[in-house]
XYZ file of C-alpha atoms in Angstrom:
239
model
C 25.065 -3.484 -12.394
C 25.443 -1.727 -9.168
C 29.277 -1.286 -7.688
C 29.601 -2.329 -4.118
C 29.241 0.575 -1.472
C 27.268 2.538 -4.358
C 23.892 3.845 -3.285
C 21.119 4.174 -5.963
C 19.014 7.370 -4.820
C 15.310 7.775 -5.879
C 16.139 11.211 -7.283
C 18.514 9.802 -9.574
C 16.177 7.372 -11.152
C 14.071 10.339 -11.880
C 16.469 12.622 -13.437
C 17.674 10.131 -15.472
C 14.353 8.505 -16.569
C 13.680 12.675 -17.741
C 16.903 13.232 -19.253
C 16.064 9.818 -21.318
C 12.867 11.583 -22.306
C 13.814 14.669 -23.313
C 17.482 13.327 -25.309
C 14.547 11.019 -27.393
C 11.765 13.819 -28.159
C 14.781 15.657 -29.342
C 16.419 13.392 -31.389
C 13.476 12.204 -33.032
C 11.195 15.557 -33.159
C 8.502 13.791 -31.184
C 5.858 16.466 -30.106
C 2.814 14.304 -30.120
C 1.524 14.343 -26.746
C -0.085 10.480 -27.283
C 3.921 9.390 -27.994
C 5.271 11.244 -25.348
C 2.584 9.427 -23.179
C 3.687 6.065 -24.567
C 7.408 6.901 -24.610
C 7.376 7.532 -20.460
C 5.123 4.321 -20.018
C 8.070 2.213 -21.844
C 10.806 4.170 -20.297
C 9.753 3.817 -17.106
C 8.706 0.077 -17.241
C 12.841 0.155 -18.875
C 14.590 1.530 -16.044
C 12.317 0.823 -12.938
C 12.310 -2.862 -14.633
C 16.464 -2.786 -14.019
C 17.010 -0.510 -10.839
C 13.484 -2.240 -8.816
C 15.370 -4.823 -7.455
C 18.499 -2.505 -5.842
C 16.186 0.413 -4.659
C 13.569 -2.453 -2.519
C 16.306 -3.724 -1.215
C 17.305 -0.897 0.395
C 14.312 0.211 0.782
C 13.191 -2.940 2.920
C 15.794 -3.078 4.999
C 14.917 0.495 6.285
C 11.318 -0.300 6.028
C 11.691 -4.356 7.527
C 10.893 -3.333 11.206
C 7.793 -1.533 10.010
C 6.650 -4.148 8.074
C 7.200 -6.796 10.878
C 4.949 -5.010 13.046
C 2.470 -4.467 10.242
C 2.255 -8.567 9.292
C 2.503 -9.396 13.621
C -0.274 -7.138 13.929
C -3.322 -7.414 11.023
C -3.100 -11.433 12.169
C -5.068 -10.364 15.398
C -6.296 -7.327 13.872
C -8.332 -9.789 11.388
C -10.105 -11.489 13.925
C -12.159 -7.789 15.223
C -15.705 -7.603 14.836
C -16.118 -5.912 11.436
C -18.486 -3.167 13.138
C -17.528 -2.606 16.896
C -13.668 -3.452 16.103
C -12.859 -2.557 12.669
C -15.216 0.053 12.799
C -16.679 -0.872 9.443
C -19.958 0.982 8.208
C -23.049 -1.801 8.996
C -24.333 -1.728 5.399
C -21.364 -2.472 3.673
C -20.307 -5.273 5.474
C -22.182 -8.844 5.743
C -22.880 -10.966 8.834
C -19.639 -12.405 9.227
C -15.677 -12.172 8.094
C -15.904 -15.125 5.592
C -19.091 -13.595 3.750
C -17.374 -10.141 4.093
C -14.005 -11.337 2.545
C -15.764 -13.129 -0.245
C -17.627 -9.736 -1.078
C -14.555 -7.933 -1.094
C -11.919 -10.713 -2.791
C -11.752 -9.015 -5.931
C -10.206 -6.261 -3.990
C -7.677 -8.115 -1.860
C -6.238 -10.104 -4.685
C -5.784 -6.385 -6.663
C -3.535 -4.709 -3.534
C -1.679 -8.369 -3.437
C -0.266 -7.191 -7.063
C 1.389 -4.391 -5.256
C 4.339 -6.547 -4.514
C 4.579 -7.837 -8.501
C 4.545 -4.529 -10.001
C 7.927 -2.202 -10.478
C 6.609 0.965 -12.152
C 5.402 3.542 -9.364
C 2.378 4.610 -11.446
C 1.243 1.093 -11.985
C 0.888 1.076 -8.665
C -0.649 4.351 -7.403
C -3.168 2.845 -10.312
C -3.807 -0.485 -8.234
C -4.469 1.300 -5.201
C -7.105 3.501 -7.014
C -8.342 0.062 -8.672
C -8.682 -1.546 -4.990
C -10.359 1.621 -3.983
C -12.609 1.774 -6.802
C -13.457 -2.226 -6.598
C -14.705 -1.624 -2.733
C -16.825 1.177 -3.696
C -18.719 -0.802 -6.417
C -19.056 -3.790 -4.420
C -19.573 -2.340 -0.991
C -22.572 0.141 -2.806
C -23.483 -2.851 -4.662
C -24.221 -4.781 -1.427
C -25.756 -1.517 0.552
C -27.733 -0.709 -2.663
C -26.515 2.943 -1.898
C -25.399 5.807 -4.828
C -21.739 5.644 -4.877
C -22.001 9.251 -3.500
C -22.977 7.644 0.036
C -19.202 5.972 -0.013
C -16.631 8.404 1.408
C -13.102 8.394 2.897
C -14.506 7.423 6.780
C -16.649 4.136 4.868
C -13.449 3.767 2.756
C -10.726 3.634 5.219
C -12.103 1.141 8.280
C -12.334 -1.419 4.192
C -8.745 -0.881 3.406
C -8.001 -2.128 6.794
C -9.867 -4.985 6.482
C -8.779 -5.469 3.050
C -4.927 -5.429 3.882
C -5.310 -7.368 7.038
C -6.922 -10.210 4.444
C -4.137 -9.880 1.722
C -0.890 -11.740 1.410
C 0.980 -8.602 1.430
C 4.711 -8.864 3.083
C 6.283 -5.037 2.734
C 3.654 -2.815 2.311
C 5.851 0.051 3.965
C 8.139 -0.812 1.954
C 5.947 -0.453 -1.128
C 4.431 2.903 0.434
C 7.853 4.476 0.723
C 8.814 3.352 -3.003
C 6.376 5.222 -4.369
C 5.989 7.594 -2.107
C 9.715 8.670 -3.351
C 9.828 7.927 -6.741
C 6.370 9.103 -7.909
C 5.470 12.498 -9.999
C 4.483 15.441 -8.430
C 1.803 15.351 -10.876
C 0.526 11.528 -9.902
C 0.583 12.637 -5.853
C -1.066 15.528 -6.809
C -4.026 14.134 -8.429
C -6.715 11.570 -7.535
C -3.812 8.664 -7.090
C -2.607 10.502 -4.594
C -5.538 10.880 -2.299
C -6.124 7.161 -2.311
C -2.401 6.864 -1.752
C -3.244 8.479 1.153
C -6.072 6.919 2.040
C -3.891 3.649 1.668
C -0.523 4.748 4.159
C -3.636 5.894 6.754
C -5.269 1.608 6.724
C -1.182 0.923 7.092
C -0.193 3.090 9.643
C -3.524 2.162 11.821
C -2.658 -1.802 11.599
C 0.825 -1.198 12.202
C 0.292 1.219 15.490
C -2.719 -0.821 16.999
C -2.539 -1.481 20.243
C -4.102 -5.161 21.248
C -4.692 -3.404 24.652
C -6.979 -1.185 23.195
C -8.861 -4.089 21.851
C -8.959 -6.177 24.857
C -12.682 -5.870 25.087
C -12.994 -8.201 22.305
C -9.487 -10.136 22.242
C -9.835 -10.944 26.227
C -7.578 -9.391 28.991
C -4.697 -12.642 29.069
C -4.633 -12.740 25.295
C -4.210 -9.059 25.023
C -1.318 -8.702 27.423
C 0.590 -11.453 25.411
C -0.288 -10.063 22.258
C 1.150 -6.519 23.611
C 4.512 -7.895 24.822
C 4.972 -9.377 21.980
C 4.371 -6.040 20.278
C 6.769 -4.303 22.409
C 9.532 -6.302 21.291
C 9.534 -5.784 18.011
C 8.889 -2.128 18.783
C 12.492 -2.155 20.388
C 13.693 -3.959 17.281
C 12.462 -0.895 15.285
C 13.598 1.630 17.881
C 17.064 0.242 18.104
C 17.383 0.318 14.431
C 16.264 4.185 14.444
């Protein structure tokens, strides 16, 4: 239980999760690298299971500005033309949104698990998953060799993807395990689609409906932009 005025810090939950792993391989002479494997899987769905809750909720509270702008913004955002707005490759999008979001729903229910899981590799692996789930269906639809499907066909989909989801905190979620995964998980694959992932977030979260007025219309753009504005003093005044 945390004490009032006590702040849990990602690096502690690290340490200690490592300390827990080494004190057990010790004590019970396990060397097997499968049961090491298995032992950090249960230790960290143990401890991130108990300290979750305290570290998102300070977490969000830095993060809740961020997020505001992110969930004001992809509900305009969503309403783009898939190819001159969202800047989606032709041949892996369909005629319209609805077609396009049925296509990709597989996809934007797996990122909406973001916000049940508590382990920071289980979700670095959900990203990949959403990643991997718009490459097979996107070259599916194109009837292209998944080597045609890079980061610039990838990203414009994750925005399109997250703009569709039901997703509340996703900065809040980036910064979670952003701080409290390995160096070896950022390191790897995860991390470049982690990557790939805080780029679709930060480009819904900056847009600029003045930018877009072309296809929003001048009046609706200006409204959309003051609006914008204020909650971009909200997160400035917070800073």
């Amino acid at each position: 239980q945390q004490d009032e005025g006590y702040k849990v810090e990602p690096s502690d939950v690290i340490t200690f999760i490592d300390y827990l792993e080494n004190f057990i391989c010790s004590r019970f002479q396990i060397s097997s690298f499968e049961h090491q494997v298995c032992l950090t899987t249960l230790l960290q769905g143990f401890v991130f299971g108990k300290v979750s809750s305290v570290l998102f909720r300070e977490i969000s509270e830095q993060k809740k500005c961020d997020d505001m702008l992110f969930r004001y913004n992809r509900t305009w955002i969503s309403t783009l033309p898939l190819v001159e707005g969202l800047a989606l490759d032709q041949k892996f999008a369909c005629e319209n949104h609805t077609k396009t979001r049925k296509l990709y729903q597989n996809a934007i229910d797996c990122i909406g698990n973001l916000e049940f899981l508590t382990v920071p590799a289980d979700m670095l692996l959900c990203i990949f998953e959403t990643t991997r789930l718009l490459a097979s269906y996107g070259c599916g639809w194109a009837n292209v060799n998944a080597n045609e499907f890079n980061a610039d066909n990838l990203t414009p989909l994750l925005v399109f993807v997250l703009c569709c989801s039901d997703l509340a905190i996703p900065h809040t979620i980036l910064s979670f395990v952003t701080s409290l995964s390995s160096l070896e998980d950022v390191s790897s694959e995860l991390g470049y689609y982690l990557v790939c992932f805080e780029v679709a977030l930060t480009f819904i979260t900056n847009a600029n409906p003045f930018t877009f007025r072309e296809f929003l219309g001048m009046e609706k753009s200006i409204v959309l932009k003051m609006e914008l504005d204020r909650i971009q003093n909200l997160r400035n005044q917070k800073e």
